[in-house]
Amino acid sequence: VYKRQVVRFRGERLFYHDGVFYRKHRRRGYVVIPAPYGVEVSYLPDGYREVWRGGSRYYHSHGVHYRPIQRSGVTVFLSVRL
């Protein structure tokens, strides 16, 4: 199943698919960008691993750490710097 998520971050429209963030470029189509810290995504990419730091659980994939948080009763994942 192809999962793509549109993410609004600091006024910019980004796209997220399987752990990769990208933005639309007017001449080059879509361009892969580094994962921004502080962006929330609705799912973790395939192959993520669980990491514990300071008694808290995080998830790691594609060089990015995610912290699970609750938004309106739903778990989402916040990209963080550890």
PDB file of N, CA, C and O in Angstrom:
ATOM      1  N   VAL A   1       0.843  -1.182   0.000  1.00  0.00           N
ATOM      2  CA  VAL A   1       0.000   0.000   0.000  1.00  0.00           C
ATOM      3  C   VAL A   1       0.884   1.240   0.000  1.00  0.00           C
ATOM      4  O   VAL A   1       1.802   1.356   0.803  1.00  0.00           O
ATOM      5  N   TYR A   2       0.615   2.136  -0.903  1.00  0.00           N
ATOM      6  CA  TYR A   2       1.369   3.386  -1.002  1.00  0.00           C
ATOM      7  C   TYR A   2       0.809   4.390  -0.012  1.00  0.00           C
ATOM      8  O   TYR A   2      -0.373   4.707  -0.047  1.00  0.00           O
ATOM      9  N   LYS A   3       1.643   4.852   0.909  1.00  0.00           N
ATOM     10  CA  LYS A   3       1.209   5.832   1.899  1.00  0.00           C
ATOM     11  C   LYS A   3       1.998   7.111   1.681  1.00  0.00           C
ATOM     12  O   LYS A   3       3.223   7.095   1.700  1.00  0.00           O
ATOM     13  N   ARG A   4       1.298   8.185   1.477  1.00  0.00           N
ATOM     14  CA  ARG A   4       1.930   9.495   1.376  1.00  0.00           C
ATOM     15  C   ARG A   4       1.133  10.439   2.247  1.00  0.00           C
ATOM     16  O   ARG A   4      -0.091  10.371   2.282  1.00  0.00           O
ATOM     17  N   GLN A   5       1.839  11.290   2.953  1.00  0.00           N
ATOM     18  CA  GLN A   5       1.171  12.231   3.837  1.00  0.00           C
ATOM     19  C   GLN A   5       1.626  13.641   3.493  1.00  0.00           C
ATOM     20  O   GLN A   5       2.814  13.886   3.309  1.00  0.00           O
ATOM     21  N   VAL A   6       0.678  14.556   3.408  1.00  0.00           N
ATOM     22  CA  VAL A   6       0.995  15.970   3.251  1.00  0.00           C
ATOM     23  C   VAL A   6       1.126  16.548   4.649  1.00  0.00           C
ATOM     24  O   VAL A   6       0.259  16.347   5.501  1.00  0.00           O
ATOM     25  N   VAL A   7       2.231  17.248   4.886  1.00  0.00           N
ATOM     26  CA  VAL A   7       2.532  17.788   6.215  1.00  0.00           C
ATOM     27  C   VAL A   7       2.727  19.289   6.100  1.00  0.00           C
ATOM     28  O   VAL A   7       3.476  19.755   5.240  1.00  0.00           O
ATOM     29  N   ARG A   8       2.061  20.038   6.944  1.00  0.00           N
ATOM     30  CA  ARG A   8       2.294  21.485   7.032  1.00  0.00           C
ATOM     31  C   ARG A   8       3.307  21.713   8.134  1.00  0.00           C
ATOM     32  O   ARG A   8       3.150  21.242   9.256  1.00  0.00           O
ATOM     33  N   PHE A   9       4.373  22.432   7.807  1.00  0.00           N
ATOM     34  CA  PHE A   9       5.413  22.690   8.799  1.00  0.00           C
ATOM     35  C   PHE A   9       5.961  24.091   8.587  1.00  0.00           C
ATOM     36  O   PHE A   9       6.498  24.395   7.516  1.00  0.00           O
ATOM     37  N   ARG A  10       5.752  24.941   9.593  1.00  0.00           N
ATOM     38  CA  ARG A  10       6.212  26.338   9.539  1.00  0.00           C
ATOM     39  C   ARG A  10       5.757  27.031   8.260  1.00  0.00           C
ATOM     40  O   ARG A  10       6.533  27.708   7.591  1.00  0.00           O
ATOM     41  N   GLY A  11       4.512  26.813   7.917  1.00  0.00           N
ATOM     42  CA  GLY A  11       3.922  27.465   6.756  1.00  0.00           C
ATOM     43  C   GLY A  11       4.270  26.848   5.420  1.00  0.00           C
ATOM     44  O   GLY A  11       3.839  27.333   4.380  1.00  0.00           O
ATOM     45  N   GLU A  12       5.034  25.785   5.430  1.00  0.00           N
ATOM     46  CA  GLU A  12       5.443  25.145   4.182  1.00  0.00           C
ATOM     47  C   GLU A  12       4.729  23.806   4.017  1.00  0.00           C
ATOM     48  O   GLU A  12       4.485  23.092   4.976  1.00  0.00           O
ATOM     49  N   ARG A  13       4.420  23.478   2.796  1.00  0.00           N
ATOM     50  CA  ARG A  13       3.775  22.202   2.488  1.00  0.00           C
ATOM     51  C   ARG A  13       4.860  21.185   2.127  1.00  0.00           C
ATOM     52  O   ARG A  13       5.563  21.336   1.128  1.00  0.00           O
ATOM     53  N   LEU A  14       4.982  20.150   2.958  1.00  0.00           N
ATOM     54  CA  LEU A  14       5.953  19.091   2.733  1.00  0.00           C
ATOM     55  C   LEU A  14       5.212  17.784   2.506  1.00  0.00           C
ATOM     56  O   LEU A  14       4.042  17.655   2.855  1.00  0.00           O
ATOM     57  N   PHE A  15       5.916  16.829   1.968  1.00  0.00           N
ATOM     58  CA  PHE A  15       5.362  15.505   1.752  1.00  0.00           C
ATOM     59  C   PHE A  15       6.219  14.498   2.495  1.00  0.00           C
ATOM     60  O   PHE A  15       7.426  14.677   2.648  1.00  0.00           O
ATOM     61  N   TYR A  16       5.588  13.441   2.963  1.00  0.00           N
ATOM     62  CA  TYR A  16       6.259  12.404   3.733  1.00  0.00           C
ATOM     63  C   TYR A  16       5.814  11.056   3.192  1.00  0.00           C
ATOM     64  O   TYR A  16       4.632  10.808   3.014  1.00  0.00           O
ATOM     65  N   HIS A  17       6.802  10.218   2.897  1.00  0.00           N
ATOM     66  CA  HIS A  17       6.498   8.861   2.436  1.00  0.00           C
ATOM     67  C   HIS A  17       7.574   7.915   2.944  1.00  0.00           C
ATOM     68  O   HIS A  17       8.761   8.100   2.645  1.00  0.00           O
ATOM     69  N   ASP A  18       7.177   6.940   3.743  1.00  0.00           N
ATOM     70  CA  ASP A  18       8.053   5.889   4.248  1.00  0.00           C
ATOM     71  C   ASP A  18       9.361   6.418   4.823  1.00  0.00           C
ATOM     72  O   ASP A  18      10.436   5.916   4.548  1.00  0.00           O
ATOM     73  N   GLY A  19       9.264   7.477   5.633  1.00  0.00           N
ATOM     74  CA  GLY A  19      10.429   8.013   6.325  1.00  0.00           C
ATOM     75  C   GLY A  19      11.201   9.066   5.568  1.00  0.00           C
ATOM     76  O   GLY A  19      12.178   9.603   6.063  1.00  0.00           O
ATOM     77  N   VAL A  20      10.783   9.390   4.363  1.00  0.00           N
ATOM     78  CA  VAL A  20      11.479  10.383   3.547  1.00  0.00           C
ATOM     79  C   VAL A  20      10.596  11.623   3.407  1.00  0.00           C
ATOM     80  O   VAL A  20       9.409  11.526   3.113  1.00  0.00           O
ATOM     81  N   PHE A  21      11.211  12.783   3.614  1.00  0.00           N
ATOM     82  CA  PHE A  21      10.511  14.052   3.460  1.00  0.00           C
ATOM     83  C   PHE A  21      10.944  14.686   2.147  1.00  0.00           C
ATOM     84  O   PHE A  21      12.111  14.610   1.754  1.00  0.00           O
ATOM     85  N   TYR A  22      10.006  15.320   1.475  1.00  0.00           N
ATOM     86  CA  TYR A  22      10.344  16.000   0.245  1.00  0.00           C
ATOM     87  C   TYR A  22       9.389  17.161   0.021  1.00  0.00           C
ATOM     88  O   TYR A  22       8.349  17.271   0.665  1.00  0.00           O
ATOM     89  N   ARG A  23       9.795  18.054  -0.863  1.00  0.00           N
ATOM     90  CA  ARG A  23       8.960  19.210  -1.216  1.00  0.00           C
ATOM     91  C   ARG A  23       8.895  19.324  -2.731  1.00  0.00           C
ATOM     92  O   ARG A  23       9.757  18.819  -3.435  1.00  0.00           O
ATOM     93  N   LYS A  24       7.877  19.995  -3.169  1.00  0.00           N
ATOM     94  CA  LYS A  24       7.703  20.191  -4.608  1.00  0.00           C
ATOM     95  C   LYS A  24       8.576  21.370  -5.048  1.00  0.00           C
ATOM     96  O   LYS A  24       8.607  22.413  -4.408  1.00  0.00           O
ATOM     97  N   HIS A  25       9.284  21.147  -6.139  1.00  0.00           N
ATOM     98  CA  HIS A  25      10.137  22.175  -6.721  1.00  0.00           C
ATOM     99  C   HIS A  25       9.568  22.502  -8.096  1.00  0.00           C
ATOM    100  O   HIS A  25       9.249  21.589  -8.861  1.00  0.00           O
ATOM    101  N   ARG A  26       9.436  23.771  -8.404  1.00  0.00           N
ATOM    102  CA  ARG A  26       8.710  24.105  -9.635  1.00  0.00           C
ATOM    103  C   ARG A  26       9.376  23.627 -10.919  1.00  0.00           C
ATOM    104  O   ARG A  26       8.713  23.390 -11.901  1.00  0.00           O
ATOM    105  N   ARG A  27      10.693  23.455 -10.927  1.00  0.00           N
ATOM    106  CA  ARG A  27      11.351  22.981 -12.149  1.00  0.00           C
ATOM    107  C   ARG A  27      11.828  21.533 -12.069  1.00  0.00           C
ATOM    108  O   ARG A  27      11.954  20.867 -13.075  1.00  0.00           O
ATOM    109  N   ARG A  28      12.109  21.047 -10.866  1.00  0.00           N
ATOM    110  CA  ARG A  28      12.698  19.707 -10.743  1.00  0.00           C
ATOM    111  C   ARG A  28      11.734  18.662 -10.195  1.00  0.00           C
ATOM    112  O   ARG A  28      12.147  17.581  -9.824  1.00  0.00           O
ATOM    113  N   GLY A  29      10.470  18.980 -10.119  1.00  0.00           N
ATOM    114  CA  GLY A  29       9.496  18.020  -9.576  1.00  0.00           C
ATOM    115  C   GLY A  29       9.582  17.983  -8.063  1.00  0.00           C
ATOM    116  O   GLY A  29       9.441  19.012  -7.412  1.00  0.00           O
ATOM    117  N   TYR A  30       9.855  16.829  -7.492  1.00  0.00           N
ATOM    118  CA  TYR A  30       9.962  16.682  -6.047  1.00  0.00           C
ATOM    119  C   TYR A  30      11.411  16.504  -5.647  1.00  0.00           C
ATOM    120  O   TYR A  30      12.162  15.776  -6.308  1.00  0.00           O
ATOM    121  N   VAL A  31      11.802  17.164  -4.554  1.00  0.00           N
ATOM    122  CA  VAL A  31      13.181  17.138  -4.084  1.00  0.00           C
ATOM    123  C   VAL A  31      13.198  16.598  -2.657  1.00  0.00           C
ATOM    124  O   VAL A  31      12.458  17.087  -1.789  1.00  0.00           O
ATOM    125  N   VAL A  32      14.032  15.598  -2.404  1.00  0.00           N
ATOM    126  CA  VAL A  32      14.187  15.047  -1.054  1.00  0.00           C
ATOM    127  C   VAL A  32      14.900  16.070  -0.185  1.00  0.00           C
ATOM    128  O   VAL A  32      15.866  16.700  -0.615  1.00  0.00           O
ATOM    129  N   ILE A  33      14.402  16.241   1.042  1.00  0.00           N
ATOM    130  CA  ILE A  33      14.998  17.190   1.987  1.00  0.00           C
ATOM    131  C   ILE A  33      15.304  16.469   3.296  1.00  0.00           C
ATOM    132  O   ILE A  33      14.731  15.427   3.585  1.00  0.00           O
ATOM    133  N   PRO A  34      16.211  17.034   4.107  1.00  0.00           N
ATOM    134  CA  PRO A  34      16.447  16.446   5.428  1.00  0.00           C
ATOM    135  C   PRO A  34      15.174  16.539   6.268  1.00  0.00           C
ATOM    136  O   PRO A  34      14.394  17.487   6.130  1.00  0.00           O
ATOM    137  N   ALA A  35      14.984  15.578   7.140  1.00  0.00           N
ATOM    138  CA  ALA A  35      13.797  15.592   8.009  1.00  0.00           C
ATOM    139  C   ALA A  35      13.856  16.804   8.926  1.00  0.00           C
ATOM    140  O   ALA A  35      14.848  16.995   9.626  1.00  0.00           O
ATOM    141  N   PRO A  36      12.825  17.631   8.919  1.00  0.00           N
ATOM    142  CA  PRO A  36      12.814  18.772   9.833  1.00  0.00           C
ATOM    143  C   PRO A  36      12.483  18.311  11.254  1.00  0.00           C
ATOM    144  O   PRO A  36      11.678  17.400  11.443  1.00  0.00           O
ATOM    145  N   TYR A  37      13.131  18.904  12.243  1.00  0.00           N
ATOM    146  CA  TYR A  37      12.814  18.589  13.638  1.00  0.00           C
ATOM    147  C   TYR A  37      11.544  19.331  14.032  1.00  0.00           C
ATOM    148  O   TYR A  37      11.377  20.496  13.701  1.00  0.00           O
ATOM    149  N   GLY A  38      10.639  18.610  14.702  1.00  0.00           N
ATOM    150  CA  GLY A  38       9.406  19.224  15.164  1.00  0.00           C
ATOM    151  C   GLY A  38       8.208  18.987  14.264  1.00  0.00           C
ATOM    152  O   GLY A  38       7.132  19.504  14.523  1.00  0.00           O
ATOM    153  N   VAL A  39       8.367  18.197  13.218  1.00  0.00           N
ATOM    154  CA  VAL A  39       7.245  17.893  12.339  1.00  0.00           C
ATOM    155  C   VAL A  39       6.542  16.631  12.851  1.00  0.00           C
ATOM    156  O   VAL A  39       7.185  15.736  13.390  1.00  0.00           O
ATOM    157  N   GLU A  40       5.231  16.590  12.727  1.00  0.00           N
ATOM    158  CA  GLU A  40       4.443  15.434  13.164  1.00  0.00           C
ATOM    159  C   GLU A  40       3.985  14.629  11.963  1.00  0.00           C
ATOM    160  O   GLU A  40       3.524  15.198  10.977  1.00  0.00           O
ATOM    161  N   VAL A  41       4.127  13.303  12.074  1.00  0.00           N
ATOM    162  CA  VAL A  41       3.651  12.411  11.018  1.00  0.00           C
ATOM    163  C   VAL A  41       2.705  11.391  11.631  1.00  0.00           C
ATOM    164  O   VAL A  41       2.760  11.107  12.829  1.00  0.00           O
ATOM    165  N   SER A  42       1.835  10.824  10.799  1.00  0.00           N
ATOM    166  CA  SER A  42       0.805   9.932  11.324  1.00  0.00           C
ATOM    167  C   SER A  42       1.228   8.471  11.374  1.00  0.00           C
ATOM    168  O   SER A  42       0.537   7.662  11.981  1.00  0.00           O
ATOM    169  N   TYR A  43       2.346   8.137  10.742  1.00  0.00           N
ATOM    170  CA  TYR A  43       2.789   6.742  10.760  1.00  0.00           C
ATOM    171  C   TYR A  43       4.313   6.680  10.723  1.00  0.00           C
ATOM    172  O   TYR A  43       4.976   7.606  10.248  1.00  0.00           O
ATOM    173  N   LEU A  44       4.845   5.583  11.228  1.00  0.00           N
ATOM    174  CA  LEU A  44       6.284   5.336  11.185  1.00  0.00           C
ATOM    175  C   LEU A  44       6.620   4.556   9.925  1.00  0.00           C
ATOM    176  O   LEU A  44       5.823   3.740   9.458  1.00  0.00           O
ATOM    177  N   PRO A  45       7.806   4.777   9.383  1.00  0.00           N
ATOM    178  CA  PRO A  45       8.196   4.036   8.184  1.00  0.00           C
ATOM    179  C   PRO A  45       8.461   2.567   8.493  1.00  0.00           C
ATOM    180  O   PRO A  45       8.744   2.193   9.634  1.00  0.00           O
ATOM    181  N   ASP A  46       8.380   1.733   7.485  1.00  0.00           N
ATOM    182  CA  ASP A  46       8.722   0.325   7.631  1.00  0.00           C
ATOM    183  C   ASP A  46      10.170   0.212   8.107  1.00  0.00           C
ATOM    184  O   ASP A  46      11.020   1.016   7.724  1.00  0.00           O
ATOM    185  N   GLY A  47      10.428  -0.765   8.933  1.00  0.00           N
ATOM    186  CA  GLY A  47      11.792  -1.019   9.385  1.00  0.00           C
ATOM    187  C   GLY A  47      12.268  -0.150  10.526  1.00  0.00           C
ATOM    188  O   GLY A  47      13.452  -0.168  10.857  1.00  0.00           O
ATOM    189  N   TYR A  48      11.380   0.603  11.149  1.00  0.00           N
ATOM    190  CA  TYR A  48      11.814   1.426  12.281  1.00  0.00           C
ATOM    191  C   TYR A  48      12.240   0.529  13.438  1.00  0.00           C
ATOM    192  O   TYR A  48      11.887  -0.641  13.497  1.00  0.00           O
ATOM    193  N   ARG A  49      13.019   1.103  14.361  1.00  0.00           N
ATOM    194  CA  ARG A  49      13.389   0.351  15.560  1.00  0.00           C
ATOM    195  C   ARG A  49      13.112   1.194  16.798  1.00  0.00           C
ATOM    196  O   ARG A  49      13.140   2.424  16.738  1.00  0.00           O
ATOM    197  N   GLU A  50      12.837   0.501  17.874  1.00  0.00           N
ATOM    198  CA  GLU A  50      12.545   1.157  19.153  1.00  0.00           C
ATOM    199  C   GLU A  50      13.857   1.506  19.848  1.00  0.00           C
ATOM    200  O   GLU A  50      14.790   0.702  19.863  1.00  0.00           O
ATOM    201  N   VAL A  51      13.919   2.713  20.430  1.00  0.00           N
ATOM    202  CA  VAL A  51      15.102   3.197  21.139  1.00  0.00           C
ATOM    203  C   VAL A  51      14.644   3.789  22.464  1.00  0.00           C
ATOM    204  O   VAL A  51      13.656   4.520  22.508  1.00  0.00           O
ATOM    205  N   TRP A  52      15.362   3.492  23.530  1.00  0.00           N
ATOM    206  CA  TRP A  52      15.047   4.057  24.851  1.00  0.00           C
ATOM    207  C   TRP A  52      16.156   5.026  25.254  1.00  0.00           C
ATOM    208  O   TRP A  52      17.324   4.690  25.189  1.00  0.00           O
ATOM    209  N   ARG A  53      15.767   6.233  25.658  1.00  0.00           N
ATOM    210  CA  ARG A  53      16.714   7.239  26.153  1.00  0.00           C
ATOM    211  C   ARG A  53      16.112   7.910  27.380  1.00  0.00           C
ATOM    212  O   ARG A  53      14.993   8.411  27.314  1.00  0.00           O
ATOM    213  N   GLY A  54      16.849   7.887  28.466  1.00  0.00           N
ATOM    214  CA  GLY A  54      16.381   8.560  29.682  1.00  0.00           C
ATOM    215  C   GLY A  54      15.025   8.082  30.151  1.00  0.00           C
ATOM    216  O   GLY A  54      14.239   8.865  30.672  1.00  0.00           O
ATOM    217  N   GLY A  55      14.733   6.797  29.960  1.00  0.00           N
ATOM    218  CA  GLY A  55      13.453   6.241  30.385  1.00  0.00           C
ATOM    219  C   GLY A  55      12.293   6.521  29.450  1.00  0.00           C
ATOM    220  O   GLY A  55      11.156   6.162  29.739  1.00  0.00           O
ATOM    221  N   SER A  56      12.560   7.167  28.323  1.00  0.00           N
ATOM    222  CA  SER A  56      11.502   7.472  27.348  1.00  0.00           C
ATOM    223  C   SER A  56      11.710   6.662  26.077  1.00  0.00           C
ATOM    224  O   SER A  56      12.836   6.414  25.655  1.00  0.00           O
ATOM    225  N   ARG A  57      10.598   6.286  25.457  1.00  0.00           N
ATOM    226  CA  ARG A  57      10.650   5.495  24.229  1.00  0.00           C
ATOM    227  C   ARG A  57      10.615   6.413  23.013  1.00  0.00           C
ATOM    228  O   ARG A  57       9.822   7.342  22.924  1.00  0.00           O
ATOM    229  N   TYR A  58      11.490   6.103  22.078  1.00  0.00           N
ATOM    230  CA  TYR A  58      11.541   6.787  20.792  1.00  0.00           C
ATOM    231  C   TYR A  58      11.589   5.709  19.714  1.00  0.00           C
ATOM    232  O   TYR A  58      11.818   4.544  19.997  1.00  0.00           O
ATOM    233  N   TYR A  59      11.409   6.140  18.488  1.00  0.00           N
ATOM    234  CA  TYR A  59      11.555   5.247  17.348  1.00  0.00           C
ATOM    235  C   TYR A  59      12.578   5.867  16.408  1.00  0.00           C
ATOM    236  O   TYR A  59      12.678   7.092  16.308  1.00  0.00           O
ATOM    237  N   HIS A  60      13.332   5.024  15.728  1.00  0.00           N
ATOM    238  CA  HIS A  60      14.390   5.513  14.842  1.00  0.00           C
ATOM    239  C   HIS A  60      14.280   4.860  13.472  1.00  0.00           C
ATOM    240  O   HIS A  60      14.080   3.650  13.368  1.00  0.00           O
ATOM    241  N   SER A  61      14.429   5.677  12.449  1.00  0.00           N
ATOM    242  CA  SER A  61      14.455   5.166  11.071  1.00  0.00           C
ATOM    243  C   SER A  61      14.986   6.257  10.156  1.00  0.00           C
ATOM    244  O   SER A  61      14.708   7.448  10.368  1.00  0.00           O
ATOM    245  N   HIS A  62      15.758   5.859   9.160  1.00  0.00           N
ATOM    246  CA  HIS A  62      16.296   6.789   8.157  1.00  0.00           C
ATOM    247  C   HIS A  62      17.048   7.957   8.796  1.00  0.00           C
ATOM    248  O   HIS A  62      16.973   9.089   8.322  1.00  0.00           O
ATOM    249  N   GLY A  63      17.724   7.701   9.914  1.00  0.00           N
ATOM    250  CA  GLY A  63      18.498   8.753  10.571  1.00  0.00           C
ATOM    251  C   GLY A  63      17.681   9.741  11.381  1.00  0.00           C
ATOM    252  O   GLY A  63      18.189  10.765  11.816  1.00  0.00           O
ATOM    253  N   VAL A  64      16.414   9.451  11.599  1.00  0.00           N
ATOM    254  CA  VAL A  64      15.517  10.367  12.322  1.00  0.00           C
ATOM    255  C   VAL A  64      14.940   9.657  13.537  1.00  0.00           C
ATOM    256  O   VAL A  64      14.571   8.490  13.465  1.00  0.00           O
ATOM    257  N   HIS A  65      14.859  10.392  14.655  1.00  0.00           N
ATOM    258  CA  HIS A  65      14.197   9.875  15.859  1.00  0.00           C
ATOM    259  C   HIS A  65      12.804  10.485  15.947  1.00  0.00           C
ATOM    260  O   HIS A  65      12.622  11.676  15.665  1.00  0.00           O
ATOM    261  N   TYR A  66      11.852   9.668  16.368  1.00  0.00           N
ATOM    262  CA  TYR A  66      10.465  10.111  16.528  1.00  0.00           C
ATOM    263  C   TYR A  66      10.011   9.811  17.942  1.00  0.00           C
ATOM    264  O   TYR A  66      10.306   8.749  18.482  1.00  0.00           O
ATOM    265  N   ARG A  67       9.273  10.755  18.519  1.00  0.00           N
ATOM    266  CA  ARG A  67       8.686  10.554  19.845  1.00  0.00           C
ATOM    267  C   ARG A  67       7.179  10.421  19.679  1.00  0.00           C
ATOM    268  O   ARG A  67       6.540  11.277  19.056  1.00  0.00           O
ATOM    269  N   PRO A  68       6.583   9.355  20.214  1.00  0.00           N
ATOM    270  CA  PRO A  68       5.125   9.229  20.109  1.00  0.00           C
ATOM    271  C   PRO A  68       4.444  10.246  21.029  1.00  0.00           C
ATOM    272  O   PRO A  68       4.857  10.427  22.176  1.00  0.00           O
ATOM    273  N   ILE A  69       3.437  10.928  20.510  1.00  0.00           N
ATOM    274  CA  ILE A  69       2.650  11.884  21.295  1.00  0.00           C
ATOM    275  C   ILE A  69       1.179  11.687  20.959  1.00  0.00           C
ATOM    276  O   ILE A  69       0.837  11.085  19.939  1.00  0.00           O
ATOM    277  N   GLN A  70       0.320  12.215  21.796  1.00  0.00           N
ATOM    278  CA  GLN A  70      -1.129  12.115  21.586  1.00  0.00           C
ATOM    279  C   GLN A  70      -1.670  13.437  21.046  1.00  0.00           C
ATOM    280  O   GLN A  70      -1.351  14.500  21.560  1.00  0.00           O
ATOM    281  N   ARG A  71      -2.484  13.342  19.997  1.00  0.00           N
ATOM    282  CA  ARG A  71      -3.201  14.488  19.431  1.00  0.00           C
ATOM    283  C   ARG A  71      -4.650  14.065  19.269  1.00  0.00           C
ATOM    284  O   ARG A  71      -4.945  13.190  18.461  1.00  0.00           O
ATOM    285  N   SER A  72      -5.525  14.656  20.057  1.00  0.00           N
ATOM    286  CA  SER A  72      -6.961  14.349  19.980  1.00  0.00           C
ATOM    287  C   SER A  72      -7.224  12.853  20.108  1.00  0.00           C
ATOM    288  O   SER A  72      -8.036  12.283  19.382  1.00  0.00           O
ATOM    289  N   GLY A  73      -6.493  12.215  21.021  1.00  0.00           N
ATOM    290  CA  GLY A  73      -6.701  10.800  21.284  1.00  0.00           C
ATOM    291  C   GLY A  73      -6.050   9.856  20.282  1.00  0.00           C
ATOM    292  O   GLY A  73      -6.258   8.649  20.341  1.00  0.00           O
ATOM    293  N   VAL A  74      -5.254  10.392  19.371  1.00  0.00           N
ATOM    294  CA  VAL A  74      -4.590   9.582  18.352  1.00  0.00           C
ATOM    295  C   VAL A  74      -3.080   9.722  18.531  1.00  0.00           C
ATOM    296  O   VAL A  74      -2.574  10.818  18.771  1.00  0.00           O
ATOM    297  N   THR A  75      -2.356   8.614  18.404  1.00  0.00           N
ATOM    298  CA  THR A  75      -0.901   8.677  18.487  1.00  0.00           C
ATOM    299  C   THR A  75      -0.318   9.149  17.163  1.00  0.00           C
ATOM    300  O   THR A  75      -0.631   8.610  16.105  1.00  0.00           O
ATOM    301  N   VAL A  76       0.491  10.194  17.241  1.00  0.00           N
ATOM    302  CA  VAL A  76       1.259  10.680  16.086  1.00  0.00           C
ATOM    303  C   VAL A  76       2.725  10.671  16.515  1.00  0.00           C
ATOM    304  O   VAL A  76       3.041  10.442  17.684  1.00  0.00           O
ATOM    305  N   PHE A  77       3.620  10.953  15.583  1.00  0.00           N
ATOM    306  CA  PHE A  77       5.036  10.821  15.847  1.00  0.00           C
ATOM    307  C   PHE A  77       5.752  12.127  15.499  1.00  0.00           C
ATOM    308  O   PHE A  77       5.670  12.596  14.370  1.00  0.00           O
ATOM    309  N   LEU A  78       6.411  12.678  16.502  1.00  0.00           N
ATOM    310  CA  LEU A  78       7.099  13.963  16.387  1.00  0.00           C
ATOM    311  C   LEU A  78       8.571  13.717  16.130  1.00  0.00           C
ATOM    312  O   LEU A  78       9.230  12.996  16.888  1.00  0.00           O
ATOM    313  N   SER A  79       9.113  14.295  15.071  1.00  0.00           N
ATOM    314  CA  SER A  79      10.552  14.142  14.798  1.00  0.00           C
ATOM    315  C   SER A  79      11.319  15.017  15.792  1.00  0.00           C
ATOM    316  O   SER A  79      11.000  16.183  16.001  1.00  0.00           O
ATOM    317  N   VAL A  80      12.321  14.406  16.423  1.00  0.00           N
ATOM    318  CA  VAL A  80      13.076  15.094  17.477  1.00  0.00           C
ATOM    319  C   VAL A  80      14.575  14.887  17.283  1.00  0.00           C
ATOM    320  O   VAL A  80      15.012  13.942  16.626  1.00  0.00           O
ATOM    321  N   ARG A  81      15.331  15.747  17.902  1.00  0.00           N
ATOM    322  CA  ARG A  81      16.787  15.612  17.933  1.00  0.00           C
ATOM    323  C   ARG A  81      17.168  15.036  19.277  1.00  0.00           C
ATOM    324  O   ARG A  81      16.781  15.562  20.313  1.00  0.00           O
ATOM    325  N   LEU A  82      17.898  13.936  19.284  1.00  0.00           N
ATOM    326  CA  LEU A  82      18.357  13.329  20.542  1.00  0.00           C
ATOM    327  C   LEU A  82      19.819  13.633  20.763  1.00  0.00           C
ATOM    328  O   LEU A  82      20.581  13.740  19.883  1.00  0.00           O
TER     329      LEU A  82
END
